[in-house]
Amino acid sequence: MTDRQSVDISVFPRSLRLDSVASETDEYPANVFEANSNAFDKSARIGTYNASEESELPAGVGQYEDFHTIDWLRDIARDRLRHRHIVKKSQESCWEYVKGFHDAWSGWVCVLIVGCAAGLTAGVIDIGANWMFDIKFGICPQQFYFSKEQCCWDSNDTHFGDNDCAEWKAWPTFFGAHDPTNGWYYLLSYIMYVFWAVFIGFLTVTLVRQFAPYACGSGIPEIKTILSGFIIRGYLGKWTYLIKSVTMMMAVSAGLSLGKEGPMVHMACCIGNIASYLFPKYGRNEAKKREILSAASAAGVSVAFGAPIGGVLFSLEEVSYYFPLKTLWRSFFCALVATFVLRSINPFGTSHLVMFYIDYNSPWFFFELVPFIILGIFGGLVGAFFIKANIYWCKYRKTSRLGLYPTLEVLIVTLATAIVSFPNPYTRKNTSELIAMLFQQCGPEDSTDLCDYRRNFTNVNHGVETAEIGDGVKRALWQLSLALIFKLLITVFTFGIKVPAGLFIPSMAVGAIAGRMLGVAMEQLAYYNQDWVFFKDMCNLNEACITPGIYAMVGAAAVLGGVTRMTISLVVIMFELTGGIQYIVPIMAAVMTSKWVGDALLHEGIYDAHIQLNGYPFLDSKMEFTHTTIAADVMRPRRNDPPLSVITQDCMTVEDIEMLLGQTAHNCFPVVVSRESQYLVGFVIRRDLNLALANARKNQEGVVSNSIVYFTDHVPAVAVVGGPTPLKLKKLLDFAPTTITDQTPMETVVDMFRKLGLRQTLVTHNGRLLGIITKKDVLRHVQQLENKDPSTVLFD
């Protein structure tokens, strides 16, 4: 504004006016120019940083309440001003230069700490989970802390498989049963398996409920929401980290259909949150802290799958909301450190970071893209079914009495899983071991049912040729088909119970089973029809035409992609996970097909569906807004609503403001010149205002209930002489709030909220305040336009 002008608001409906007593011909009063000039004054504008002024503010000013959204623009601007101040001070003395250097490298030190801690945590969890899983079958009497594999390393036996080695004692042997073929031995094994599963499941849910309720679930939906700017106090705390680390091992050991990979992202972010408080640059600035959390999420995936590059891409593609270039570099460094630490621990004793590493290099052929795409279609269908079924069950849990008994639900799911799992050797196994088995190629040394082919290995120089399947493979296929159905159904009920539960491994298991079965079918088709044009050139003598393990890998990627809707990061994770870089094209084809099919049936992945289910204020950057509404349709106050609560710059008392705070629950308040004019001066946060008023009453002499509160520099002399001490709170004011006009298209508004990370925006007309649009208003408007229930958005 550069000159005075009259404003006619008669064109607006009465519901859009902030105050019915506002004059329709009010001109800009003289003090509006004073307020606007103050906004650009050196001592008040946001473009300067004064450490002494900041120290005068009450502790807690600039922070956020629980379950609220941060103001990205304000926090990033504060950090930019802080950085300028440090650069300026560093030129004054050597000590200030050292302090500036420390500030510059503190980000790298922080992610170094996060990477080391994440790698160490993953190593301990891998070792502990393997030991605890074997507890259900027996114990190593000499060293009780050894898993079965470690125990048998000291044995003189040259081979051991499902049966016990000399050093390992199965539970039935403690009851006098020593013959594994005996029915009494099998029954005792069954009973002990179910007992230990239920007992460990009970301990898991008890620890979670008593000490860290936030330790349940995958954590990725909440991490996505937190990285988008939402505050959930305690979700990334030390107790959540400690309890989830312990209970994650226990949940996997109980045999539940879940994985530890998703929760590793949560635990890594807990480490990142804790480490950030060692550096005030990150601990006191929520926007900067999220740079560390993005790097931590990359480290979590890298140690979960042994995939550092995939972890960085996962953080970029799936969870991060704000990902500048320096965060990309630090995420890469954090993932590298975490992977190096885990490799040094060597939890599996194989010099590999994961159990799924393949040791074959069999080629694939162009025509095989057809079955690979079929696996992609299967993955999309399974993903859509799983998401709909799981969300339906979670809604039922929320609205029924079942939600009142989380411990009982965990015990029932654990009991059902154990009872059904034990008879089938493929569901009895650790899910990671099952996937590793399905990925592998059968060799001369394999004696499992899955490798029971009618082969005759007579020449060590020949490869593994295609052969007719034996009775063992037929039996294995029936058992795998039952395992597929069971894994898919039980995971629907398991994901969402009150224990740590990841979804990566169960999804991969379902896909790997389907892929292996399809691979065996293709293998037999090639064996019986070697004269077909497709197989004539590929079925060489003494070499396998088809490798079923490749199909298992592709199927695992397809189902995981269908459930999570990951693409680029998933492909990279899969080839890092298996070492099968030559199979990138089949995996890409299956993952892309899976996403297309899944998106055609259901637009959101499992994590976005759970974000919406929980009512978190997450504005998806992938969402397209194509409607023609404008800001006036969304802003508050709406028709028949009371006027917008505002604060005047120089005529409200401390008591007036405290009464306003007590009568409303708004997170922030516009500051205007006067109620009559409604010309905008700035914006003040509720939390800051509360803290400042409480601090003034306690520490500032003369401030009483009828003290006038000023948001300007100039206090009239008459207000000081003979009256109560005025209270100046100009330092709390944001003189540059984001504003739009009432005619701004909502498509633009949505883009502003997504790309600028806005918490709210003010709506004006010719400089006069009309209303406000918050992130919650935008989300509810989107829900309403999509014919969904807008009341599901619960938080601001």
Short mmCIF file of N, CA and C in Angstrom, two decimals, residues 608-745:
data_model
loop_
_atom_site.label_atom_id
_atom_site.label_comp_id
_atom_site.label_asym_id
_atom_site.label_seq_id
_atom_site.Cartn_x
_atom_site.Cartn_y
_atom_site.Cartn_z
N ASP A 608 0.00 -44.39 3.48
CA ASP A 608 -0.90 -43.25 3.31
C ASP A 608 -2.30 -43.59 3.82
N ALA A 609 -2.71 -44.84 3.64
CA ALA A 609 -4.03 -45.25 4.14
C ALA A 609 -4.08 -45.18 5.66
N HIS A 610 -3.00 -45.57 6.33
CA HIS A 610 -2.98 -45.50 7.79
C HIS A 610 -2.85 -44.06 8.28
N ILE A 611 -2.19 -43.21 7.52
CA ILE A 611 -2.15 -41.79 7.88
C ILE A 611 -3.55 -41.21 7.86
N GLN A 612 -4.30 -41.53 6.81
CA GLN A 612 -5.67 -41.04 6.71
C GLN A 612 -6.56 -41.67 7.79
N LEU A 613 -6.35 -42.93 8.09
CA LEU A 613 -7.14 -43.60 9.12
C LEU A 613 -6.95 -42.94 10.48
N ASN A 614 -5.72 -42.54 10.78
CA ASN A 614 -5.42 -41.94 12.08
C ASN A 614 -5.71 -40.45 12.13
N GLY A 615 -6.10 -39.86 11.00
CA GLY A 615 -6.46 -38.45 10.99
C GLY A 615 -5.29 -37.50 11.07
N TYR A 616 -4.11 -37.93 10.67
CA TYR A 616 -2.94 -37.06 10.73
C TYR A 616 -3.03 -35.99 9.64
N PRO A 617 -2.54 -34.78 9.92
CA PRO A 617 -2.61 -33.69 8.92
C PRO A 617 -1.48 -33.78 7.90
N PHE A 618 -1.57 -34.75 7.02
CA PHE A 618 -0.53 -34.98 6.02
C PHE A 618 -1.08 -34.62 4.65
N LEU A 619 -0.44 -33.66 4.00
CA LEU A 619 -0.86 -33.22 2.67
C LEU A 619 0.08 -33.85 1.65
N ASP A 620 -0.40 -34.87 0.98
CA ASP A 620 0.44 -35.67 0.10
C ASP A 620 0.88 -34.85 -1.11
N SER A 621 2.20 -34.83 -1.34
CA SER A 621 2.72 -34.07 -2.48
C SER A 621 2.35 -34.70 -3.81
N LYS A 622 1.96 -35.97 -3.80
CA LYS A 622 1.59 -36.66 -5.04
C LYS A 622 0.12 -36.43 -5.41
N MET A 623 -0.63 -35.82 -4.51
CA MET A 623 -2.06 -35.61 -4.76
C MET A 623 -2.28 -34.50 -5.78
N GLU A 624 -3.23 -34.69 -6.68
CA GLU A 624 -3.58 -33.68 -7.67
C GLU A 624 -4.91 -33.04 -7.29
N PHE A 625 -4.92 -31.70 -7.23
CA PHE A 625 -6.15 -30.96 -6.91
C PHE A 625 -6.67 -30.34 -8.19
N THR A 626 -7.83 -30.78 -8.65
CA THR A 626 -8.35 -30.35 -9.96
C THR A 626 -9.68 -29.61 -9.84
N HIS A 627 -10.06 -29.23 -8.63
CA HIS A 627 -11.36 -28.58 -8.45
C HIS A 627 -11.24 -27.06 -8.64
N THR A 628 -12.37 -26.39 -8.75
CA THR A 628 -12.39 -24.96 -9.11
C THR A 628 -12.82 -24.07 -7.96
N THR A 629 -12.71 -24.51 -6.75
CA THR A 629 -13.09 -23.68 -5.61
C THR A 629 -12.05 -22.59 -5.37
N ILE A 630 -12.45 -21.59 -4.57
CA ILE A 630 -11.55 -20.48 -4.25
C ILE A 630 -11.39 -20.38 -2.74
N ALA A 631 -10.50 -19.52 -2.31
CA ALA A 631 -10.18 -19.40 -0.88
C ALA A 631 -11.40 -19.01 -0.05
N ALA A 632 -12.27 -18.16 -0.59
CA ALA A 632 -13.45 -17.73 0.16
C ALA A 632 -14.38 -18.90 0.49
N ASP A 633 -14.30 -20.00 -0.28
CA ASP A 633 -15.15 -21.17 -0.02
C ASP A 633 -14.64 -22.00 1.15
N VAL A 634 -13.40 -21.82 1.52
CA VAL A 634 -12.77 -22.70 2.51
C VAL A 634 -12.45 -21.98 3.80
N MET A 635 -12.20 -20.68 3.71
CA MET A 635 -11.71 -19.96 4.89
C MET A 635 -12.73 -19.94 6.00
N ARG A 636 -12.23 -19.73 7.18
CA ARG A 636 -13.08 -19.48 8.34
C ARG A 636 -12.87 -18.04 8.79
N PRO A 637 -13.92 -17.37 9.33
CA PRO A 637 -15.24 -17.90 9.67
C PRO A 637 -16.13 -18.06 8.43
N ARG A 638 -16.97 -19.09 8.52
CA ARG A 638 -17.93 -19.33 7.46
C ARG A 638 -19.28 -18.72 7.85
N ARG A 639 -20.25 -18.95 6.99
CA ARG A 639 -21.58 -18.40 7.24
C ARG A 639 -22.11 -18.90 8.58
N ASN A 640 -22.68 -17.98 9.33
CA ASN A 640 -23.27 -18.25 10.65
C ASN A 640 -22.22 -18.56 11.72
N ASP A 641 -20.92 -18.45 11.39
CA ASP A 641 -19.88 -18.60 12.40
C ASP A 641 -19.68 -17.29 13.14
N PRO A 642 -19.22 -17.33 14.38
CA PRO A 642 -18.88 -16.08 15.08
C PRO A 642 -17.70 -15.41 14.39
N PRO A 643 -17.50 -14.11 14.63
CA PRO A 643 -16.39 -13.40 13.98
C PRO A 643 -15.04 -14.02 14.35
N LEU A 644 -14.07 -13.80 13.49
CA LEU A 644 -12.73 -14.30 13.73
C LEU A 644 -12.13 -13.62 14.95
N SER A 645 -11.51 -14.40 15.81
CA SER A 645 -10.89 -13.85 17.00
C SER A 645 -9.60 -13.15 16.62
N VAL A 646 -9.51 -11.87 16.93
CA VAL A 646 -8.32 -11.08 16.60
C VAL A 646 -7.85 -10.33 17.83
N ILE A 647 -6.64 -9.83 17.77
CA ILE A 647 -6.04 -9.00 18.83
C ILE A 647 -5.70 -7.66 18.21
N THR A 648 -6.04 -6.59 18.91
CA THR A 648 -5.69 -5.26 18.40
C THR A 648 -4.29 -4.89 18.86
N GLN A 649 -3.67 -3.99 18.11
CA GLN A 649 -2.25 -3.72 18.34
C GLN A 649 -1.99 -2.84 19.56
N ASP A 650 -2.99 -2.08 20.05
CA ASP A 650 -2.67 -1.15 21.14
C ASP A 650 -3.84 -0.79 22.05
N CYS A 651 -4.89 -1.62 22.10
CA CYS A 651 -6.02 -1.23 22.94
C CYS A 651 -6.60 -2.39 23.75
N MET A 652 -5.92 -3.52 23.84
CA MET A 652 -6.40 -4.63 24.65
C MET A 652 -5.53 -4.77 25.89
N THR A 653 -6.16 -5.11 27.00
CA THR A 653 -5.43 -5.28 28.25
C THR A 653 -4.96 -6.73 28.39
N VAL A 654 -4.11 -6.93 29.39
CA VAL A 654 -3.66 -8.29 29.69
C VAL A 654 -4.85 -9.17 30.00
N GLU A 655 -5.81 -8.65 30.75
CA GLU A 655 -6.99 -9.43 31.10
C GLU A 655 -7.82 -9.78 29.87
N ASP A 656 -7.94 -8.82 28.93
CA ASP A 656 -8.69 -9.08 27.70
C ASP A 656 -8.07 -10.23 26.91
N ILE A 657 -6.74 -10.20 26.80
CA ILE A 657 -6.06 -11.24 26.02
C ILE A 657 -6.14 -12.58 26.73
N GLU A 658 -5.99 -12.58 28.06
CA GLU A 658 -6.10 -13.83 28.80
C GLU A 658 -7.51 -14.40 28.70
N MET A 659 -8.51 -13.54 28.67
CA MET A 659 -9.88 -14.01 28.50
C MET A 659 -10.08 -14.60 27.11
N LEU A 660 -9.48 -13.95 26.10
CA LEU A 660 -9.57 -14.46 24.74
C LEU A 660 -8.91 -15.83 24.63
N LEU A 661 -7.76 -15.98 25.28
CA LEU A 661 -7.07 -17.26 25.26
C LEU A 661 -7.88 -18.34 25.97
N GLY A 662 -8.57 -17.95 27.04
CA GLY A 662 -9.35 -18.92 27.79
C GLY A 662 -10.63 -19.35 27.08
N GLN A 663 -11.17 -18.45 26.26
CA GLN A 663 -12.45 -18.73 25.61
C GLN A 663 -12.29 -19.42 24.26
N THR A 664 -11.10 -19.40 23.70
CA THR A 664 -10.87 -20.00 22.38
C THR A 664 -9.76 -21.03 22.47
N ALA A 665 -9.67 -21.85 21.44
CA ALA A 665 -8.62 -22.87 21.38
C ALA A 665 -7.77 -22.70 20.13
N HIS A 666 -7.81 -21.50 19.53
CA HIS A 666 -7.05 -21.27 18.32
C HIS A 666 -5.55 -21.30 18.60
N ASN A 667 -4.79 -21.77 17.61
CA ASN A 667 -3.33 -21.87 17.77
C ASN A 667 -2.62 -20.54 17.54
N CYS A 668 -3.30 -19.60 16.89
CA CYS A 668 -2.65 -18.34 16.58
C CYS A 668 -3.73 -17.27 16.38
N PHE A 669 -3.29 -16.01 16.44
CA PHE A 669 -4.23 -14.90 16.35
C PHE A 669 -3.67 -13.82 15.44
N PRO A 670 -4.47 -13.31 14.50
CA PRO A 670 -4.05 -12.13 13.74
C PRO A 670 -4.08 -10.90 14.64
N VAL A 671 -3.15 -10.01 14.40
CA VAL A 671 -3.12 -8.73 15.10
C VAL A 671 -3.51 -7.65 14.10
N VAL A 672 -4.52 -6.86 14.45
CA VAL A 672 -5.05 -5.84 13.54
C VAL A 672 -4.91 -4.47 14.18
N VAL A 673 -5.07 -3.44 13.35
CA VAL A 673 -4.97 -2.07 13.85
C VAL A 673 -6.09 -1.78 14.83
N SER A 674 -7.31 -2.12 14.45
CA SER A 674 -8.47 -1.94 15.33
C SER A 674 -9.58 -2.85 14.86
N ARG A 675 -10.54 -3.09 15.73
CA ARG A 675 -11.66 -3.95 15.35
C ARG A 675 -12.50 -3.31 14.25
N GLU A 676 -12.51 -1.99 14.20
CA GLU A 676 -13.32 -1.33 13.19
C GLU A 676 -12.68 -1.42 11.81
N SER A 677 -11.36 -1.25 11.75
CA SER A 677 -10.70 -1.22 10.44
C SER A 677 -10.34 -2.61 9.93
N GLN A 678 -9.90 -3.49 10.83
CA GLN A 678 -9.50 -4.86 10.49
C GLN A 678 -8.31 -4.90 9.53
N TYR A 679 -7.48 -3.85 9.54
CA TYR A 679 -6.28 -3.87 8.72
C TYR A 679 -5.20 -4.68 9.42
N LEU A 680 -4.60 -5.58 8.68
CA LEU A 680 -3.68 -6.56 9.27
C LEU A 680 -2.34 -5.93 9.62
N VAL A 681 -1.86 -6.24 10.82
CA VAL A 681 -0.54 -5.80 11.27
C VAL A 681 0.44 -6.96 11.29
N GLY A 682 0.01 -8.08 11.84
CA GLY A 682 0.91 -9.23 11.94
C GLY A 682 0.18 -10.44 12.50
N PHE A 683 0.96 -11.30 13.10
CA PHE A 683 0.45 -12.60 13.51
C PHE A 683 1.19 -13.04 14.76
N VAL A 684 0.48 -13.62 15.72
CA VAL A 684 1.13 -14.05 16.96
C VAL A 684 0.66 -15.47 17.29
N ILE A 685 1.59 -16.29 17.80
CA ILE A 685 1.30 -17.68 18.13
C ILE A 685 0.73 -17.78 19.55
N ARG A 686 -0.25 -18.62 19.74
CA ARG A 686 -0.92 -18.77 21.03
C ARG A 686 0.08 -19.16 22.13
N ARG A 687 0.93 -20.15 21.84
CA ARG A 687 1.88 -20.62 22.84
C ARG A 687 2.83 -19.49 23.27
N ASP A 688 3.32 -18.73 22.30
CA ASP A 688 4.23 -17.63 22.62
C ASP A 688 3.52 -16.58 23.47
N LEU A 689 2.28 -16.31 23.13
CA LEU A 689 1.52 -15.31 23.87
C LEU A 689 1.27 -15.75 25.31
N ASN A 690 0.91 -16.99 25.49
CA ASN A 690 0.70 -17.53 26.84
C ASN A 690 1.96 -17.42 27.68
N LEU A 691 3.08 -17.84 27.11
CA LEU A 691 4.35 -17.80 27.85
C LEU A 691 4.76 -16.37 28.18
N ALA A 692 4.57 -15.47 27.24
CA ALA A 692 4.97 -14.08 27.47
C ALA A 692 4.12 -13.43 28.56
N LEU A 693 2.81 -13.68 28.55
CA LEU A 693 1.94 -13.10 29.58
C LEU A 693 2.28 -13.67 30.95
N ALA A 694 2.47 -14.98 31.04
CA ALA A 694 2.81 -15.59 32.32
C ALA A 694 4.16 -15.08 32.83
N ASN A 695 5.11 -14.93 31.92
CA ASN A 695 6.44 -14.44 32.32
C ASN A 695 6.38 -12.99 32.78
N ALA A 696 5.56 -12.17 32.10
CA ALA A 696 5.44 -10.76 32.47
C ALA A 696 4.79 -10.59 33.84
N ARG A 697 3.75 -11.35 34.11
CA ARG A 697 3.09 -11.26 35.42
C ARG A 697 4.04 -11.68 36.54
N LYS A 698 4.91 -12.63 36.22
CA LYS A 698 5.80 -13.16 37.26
C LYS A 698 7.04 -12.30 37.48
N ASN A 699 7.59 -11.79 36.40
CA ASN A 699 8.92 -11.16 36.50
C ASN A 699 8.96 -9.67 36.21
N GLN A 700 7.91 -9.13 35.56
CA GLN A 700 7.94 -7.70 35.18
C GLN A 700 7.11 -6.90 36.17
N GLU A 701 7.75 -5.99 36.85
CA GLU A 701 7.09 -5.22 37.90
C GLU A 701 6.08 -4.25 37.30
N GLY A 702 4.91 -4.19 37.90
CA GLY A 702 3.89 -3.24 37.48
C GLY A 702 2.91 -3.76 36.47
N VAL A 703 3.13 -4.93 35.92
CA VAL A 703 2.20 -5.51 34.94
C VAL A 703 1.05 -6.16 35.69
N VAL A 704 -0.16 -5.65 35.46
CA VAL A 704 -1.36 -6.15 36.13
C VAL A 704 -2.42 -6.45 35.07
N SER A 705 -3.60 -6.83 35.53
CA SER A 705 -4.65 -7.25 34.60
C SER A 705 -5.07 -6.14 33.64
N ASN A 706 -5.09 -4.87 34.12
CA ASN A 706 -5.53 -3.79 33.24
C ASN A 706 -4.38 -3.08 32.53
N SER A 707 -3.21 -3.70 32.50
CA SER A 707 -2.10 -3.17 31.72
C SER A 707 -2.40 -3.33 30.23
N ILE A 708 -2.16 -2.26 29.47
CA ILE A 708 -2.39 -2.31 28.04
C ILE A 708 -1.24 -3.08 27.37
N VAL A 709 -1.61 -3.96 26.44
CA VAL A 709 -0.61 -4.73 25.69
C VAL A 709 -0.40 -4.04 24.35
N TYR A 710 0.87 -3.71 24.07
CA TYR A 710 1.22 -3.02 22.83
C TYR A 710 2.04 -3.95 21.93
N PHE A 711 1.66 -3.98 20.67
CA PHE A 711 2.43 -4.69 19.66
C PHE A 711 3.12 -3.69 18.73
N THR A 712 3.40 -2.49 19.26
CA THR A 712 4.10 -1.43 18.52
C THR A 712 5.26 -0.93 19.36
N ASP A 713 6.11 -0.11 18.74
CA ASP A 713 7.25 0.48 19.45
C ASP A 713 6.82 1.68 20.28
N HIS A 714 5.83 2.40 19.80
CA HIS A 714 5.47 3.68 20.41
C HIS A 714 4.35 3.48 21.42
N VAL A 715 4.66 3.81 22.67
CA VAL A 715 3.68 3.75 23.74
C VAL A 715 3.35 5.18 24.14
N PRO A 716 2.08 5.60 24.06
CA PRO A 716 1.72 6.97 24.44
C PRO A 716 2.15 7.28 25.87
N ALA A 717 2.62 8.50 26.08
CA ALA A 717 3.10 8.89 27.41
C ALA A 717 1.99 8.83 28.44
N VAL A 718 0.77 9.14 28.02
CA VAL A 718 -0.35 9.12 28.95
C VAL A 718 -0.63 7.70 29.44
N ALA A 719 -0.21 6.71 28.67
CA ALA A 719 -0.43 5.33 29.07
C ALA A 719 0.54 4.92 30.16
N VAL A 720 1.63 5.68 30.31
CA VAL A 720 2.64 5.32 31.30
C VAL A 720 2.46 6.12 32.58
N VAL A 721 2.19 7.41 32.43
CA VAL A 721 2.07 8.28 33.60
C VAL A 721 0.70 8.07 34.24
N GLY A 722 0.70 7.70 35.49
CA GLY A 722 -0.53 7.55 36.23
C GLY A 722 -1.31 6.29 35.96
N GLY A 723 -0.80 5.41 35.18
CA GLY A 723 -1.50 4.17 34.88
C GLY A 723 -0.62 2.96 35.11
N PRO A 724 -1.18 1.76 34.93
CA PRO A 724 -0.37 0.54 35.10
C PRO A 724 0.71 0.44 34.03
N THR A 725 1.75 -0.30 34.34
CA THR A 725 2.85 -0.47 33.39
C THR A 725 2.38 -1.18 32.14
N PRO A 726 2.61 -0.60 30.97
CA PRO A 726 2.20 -1.29 29.73
C PRO A 726 3.12 -2.47 29.45
N LEU A 727 2.60 -3.39 28.65
CA LEU A 727 3.36 -4.58 28.28
C LEU A 727 3.59 -4.57 26.78
N LYS A 728 4.88 -4.54 26.38
CA LYS A 728 5.24 -4.51 24.96
C LYS A 728 5.61 -5.92 24.51
N LEU A 729 4.85 -6.41 23.55
CA LEU A 729 5.08 -7.77 23.03
C LEU A 729 5.34 -7.76 21.53
N LYS A 730 5.95 -6.67 21.05
CA LYS A 730 6.20 -6.58 19.62
C LYS A 730 7.14 -7.68 19.14
N LYS A 731 8.03 -8.16 20.00
CA LYS A 731 9.01 -9.16 19.59
C LYS A 731 8.35 -10.50 19.24
N LEU A 732 7.12 -10.71 19.75
CA LEU A 732 6.43 -11.96 19.45
C LEU A 732 5.78 -11.95 18.08
N LEU A 733 5.66 -10.77 17.50
CA LEU A 733 4.83 -10.60 16.31
C LEU A 733 5.58 -10.99 15.04
N ASP A 734 4.90 -11.71 14.20
CA ASP A 734 5.39 -12.01 12.85
C ASP A 734 4.77 -10.97 11.92
N PHE A 735 5.62 -10.04 11.44
CA PHE A 735 5.11 -8.96 10.61
C PHE A 735 4.94 -9.35 9.15
N ALA A 736 5.35 -10.56 8.81
CA ALA A 736 5.25 -10.99 7.41
C ALA A 736 4.54 -12.32 7.28
N PRO A 737 3.31 -12.42 7.79
CA PRO A 737 2.58 -13.69 7.62
C PRO A 737 2.19 -13.89 6.17
N THR A 738 2.04 -15.15 5.80
CA THR A 738 1.62 -15.46 4.43
C THR A 738 0.15 -15.10 4.27
N THR A 739 -0.14 -14.31 3.26
CA THR A 739 -1.53 -13.88 3.02
C THR A 739 -1.91 -14.16 1.58
N ILE A 740 -3.20 -14.36 1.37
CA ILE A 740 -3.76 -14.52 0.03
C ILE A 740 -5.03 -13.70 -0.03
N THR A 741 -5.55 -13.50 -1.22
CA THR A 741 -6.84 -12.82 -1.35
C THR A 741 -7.96 -13.85 -1.34
N ASP A 742 -9.14 -13.37 -1.13
CA ASP A 742 -10.29 -14.28 -1.04
C ASP A 742 -10.62 -14.94 -2.37
N GLN A 743 -10.10 -14.40 -3.48
CA GLN A 743 -10.38 -14.97 -4.80
C GLN A 743 -9.28 -15.91 -5.30
N THR A 744 -8.30 -16.20 -4.45
CA THR A 744 -7.21 -17.10 -4.86
C THR A 744 -7.76 -18.50 -5.09
N PRO A 745 -7.45 -19.12 -6.24
CA PRO A 745 -7.93 -20.50 -6.48
C PRO A 745 -7.37 -21.46 -5.45
#
